[in-house]
Amino acid sequence: MASNQVTQAEMLETASILRLTKLSEVVPTVKNLHVTAKTDSSSIALLYRVREGVCDQSFGIHVAELAAFPEKVIRLAKRKALELEDFEGAAVGQATKFRKEDVM
């Protein structure tokens, strides 16, 4: 959404983008909420619990694996996630979710 657009939306769903999560610090009516989930190497289970705050991980790669995306695409996505976490994670103190050996 362009910065000059006005919306009457009560909710905006988006991927975990650091810039959008910071919006709650400057706009008093914006709140960060996320749905909890459990994951392992072969499954994801949405727990249908809404919690306050920013989600500490993205589930897009898990979903792509379950949807049988090509391995090459999964490896590329994991590499990009590492790059983003190296860039953004330093700012928010997040740990890397993928080992570098798994994505090369």
CSV table of C-alpha atoms in Angstrom, one decimal:
chain,number,residue,atom,x,y,z
A,1,MET,CA,0.0,0.0,0.0
A,2,ALA,CA,1.4,3.4,-0.9
A,3,SER,CA,2.2,5.7,2.0
A,4,ASN,CA,-0.4,8.3,0.9
A,5,GLN,CA,-3.3,5.8,0.7
A,6,VAL,CA,-6.0,5.8,3.4
A,7,THR,CA,-7.8,2.6,4.2
A,8,GLN,CA,-10.7,1.7,6.5
A,9,ALA,CA,-9.4,-1.8,6.9
A,10,GLU,CA,-9.7,-3.3,10.3
A,11,MET,CA,-7.0,-5.8,9.6
A,12,LEU,CA,-4.0,-6.0,7.2
A,13,GLU,CA,-2.4,-9.4,6.8
A,14,THR,CA,1.2,-9.5,5.5
A,15,ALA,CA,4.4,-11.5,5.6
A,16,SER,CA,6.7,-10.7,8.4
A,17,ILE,CA,8.3,-7.5,7.1
A,18,LEU,CA,10.3,-5.6,9.7
A,19,ARG,CA,9.2,-2.2,8.4
A,20,LEU,CA,5.5,-2.9,8.7
A,21,THR,CA,5.9,-4.3,12.2
A,22,LYS,CA,7.6,-1.0,13.3
A,23,LEU,CA,4.4,0.8,12.2
A,24,SER,CA,2.9,0.1,15.6
A,25,GLU,CA,5.6,2.3,17.2
A,26,VAL,CA,4.4,5.4,15.4
A,27,VAL,CA,0.7,4.8,14.7
A,28,PRO,CA,-1.2,4.3,18.0
A,29,THR,CA,-4.1,2.4,16.4
A,30,VAL,CA,-1.9,-0.2,14.8
A,31,LYS,CA,-1.2,-3.4,16.7
A,32,ASN,CA,0.9,-6.4,15.8
A,33,LEU,CA,-0.8,-9.8,16.2
A,34,HIS,CA,0.1,-13.3,15.0
A,35,VAL,CA,-1.3,-16.8,14.9
A,36,THR,CA,0.7,-19.4,16.8
A,37,ALA,CA,1.8,-22.6,15.1
A,38,LYS,CA,4.0,-25.6,15.8
A,39,THR,CA,6.4,-26.8,13.1
A,40,ASP,CA,8.9,-29.6,12.6
A,41,SER,CA,10.8,-30.7,9.5
A,42,SER,CA,7.7,-32.4,8.0
A,43,SER,CA,4.6,-30.6,9.3
A,44,ILE,CA,3.0,-27.4,10.4
A,45,ALA,CA,0.0,-27.1,12.7
A,46,LEU,CA,-1.8,-23.8,13.2
A,47,LEU,CA,-2.9,-23.6,16.8
A,48,TYR,CA,-5.7,-21.0,16.1
A,49,ARG,CA,-4.5,-18.8,18.9
A,50,VAL,CA,-3.9,-15.1,18.3
A,51,ARG,CA,-1.1,-13.6,20.3
A,52,GLU,CA,0.0,-10.0,20.6
A,53,GLY,CA,3.4,-9.1,19.1
A,54,VAL,CA,5.4,-9.9,16.0
A,55,CYS,CA,5.7,-13.5,14.9
A,56,ASP,CA,9.3,-14.7,15.3
A,57,GLN,CA,9.3,-16.8,12.2
A,58,SER,CA,7.8,-17.2,8.7
A,59,PHE,CA,6.0,-20.3,7.7
A,60,GLY,CA,6.2,-19.8,3.9
A,61,ILE,CA,9.1,-22.2,3.4
A,62,HIS,CA,7.3,-24.9,5.5
A,63,VAL,CA,4.2,-24.6,3.4
A,64,ALA,CA,6.3,-24.7,0.2
A,65,GLU,CA,7.9,-28.0,1.3
A,66,LEU,CA,4.6,-29.5,2.2
A,67,ALA,CA,3.3,-28.4,-1.3
A,68,ALA,CA,6.2,-30.3,-2.8
A,69,PHE,CA,7.9,-27.3,-4.4
A,70,PRO,CA,11.1,-28.3,-6.3
A,71,GLU,CA,14.1,-28.8,-4.0
A,72,LYS,CA,16.0,-26.1,-5.9
A,73,VAL,CA,13.3,-23.5,-5.1
A,74,ILE,CA,13.3,-24.5,-1.4
A,75,ARG,CA,17.1,-24.2,-1.1
A,76,LEU,CA,16.9,-20.8,-2.8
A,77,ALA,CA,14.2,-19.7,-0.4
A,78,LYS,CA,16.2,-20.8,2.6
A,79,ARG,CA,19.3,-19.0,1.3
A,80,LYS,CA,17.2,-15.8,0.9
A,81,ALA,CA,15.7,-16.2,4.4
A,82,LEU,CA,19.3,-16.5,5.8
A,83,GLU,CA,20.3,-13.3,4.0
A,84,LEU,CA,17.2,-11.4,5.3
A,85,GLU,CA,17.8,-12.7,8.8
A,86,ASP,CA,21.4,-11.7,8.7
A,87,PHE,CA,20.2,-8.2,7.6
A,88,GLU,CA,17.1,-7.9,9.8
A,89,GLY,CA,17.9,-10.3,12.6
A,90,ALA,CA,20.8,-8.3,13.8
A,91,ALA,CA,18.4,-5.5,14.5
A,92,VAL,CA,15.8,-7.6,16.4
A,93,GLY,CA,18.1,-10.2,17.9
A,94,GLN,CA,16.6,-13.2,16.1
A,95,ALA,CA,18.4,-16.5,15.7
A,96,THR,CA,18.9,-18.1,12.3
A,97,LYS,CA,16.2,-20.8,11.6
A,98,PHE,CA,18.2,-22.7,8.9
A,99,ARG,CA,21.7,-24.1,9.0
A,100,LYS,CA,23.9,-22.8,6.2
A,101,GLU,CA,24.8,-26.4,5.3
A,102,ASP,CA,21.1,-27.1,4.6
A,103,VAL,CA,20.8,-24.4,1.9
A,104,MET,CA,23.9,-24.8,-0.1
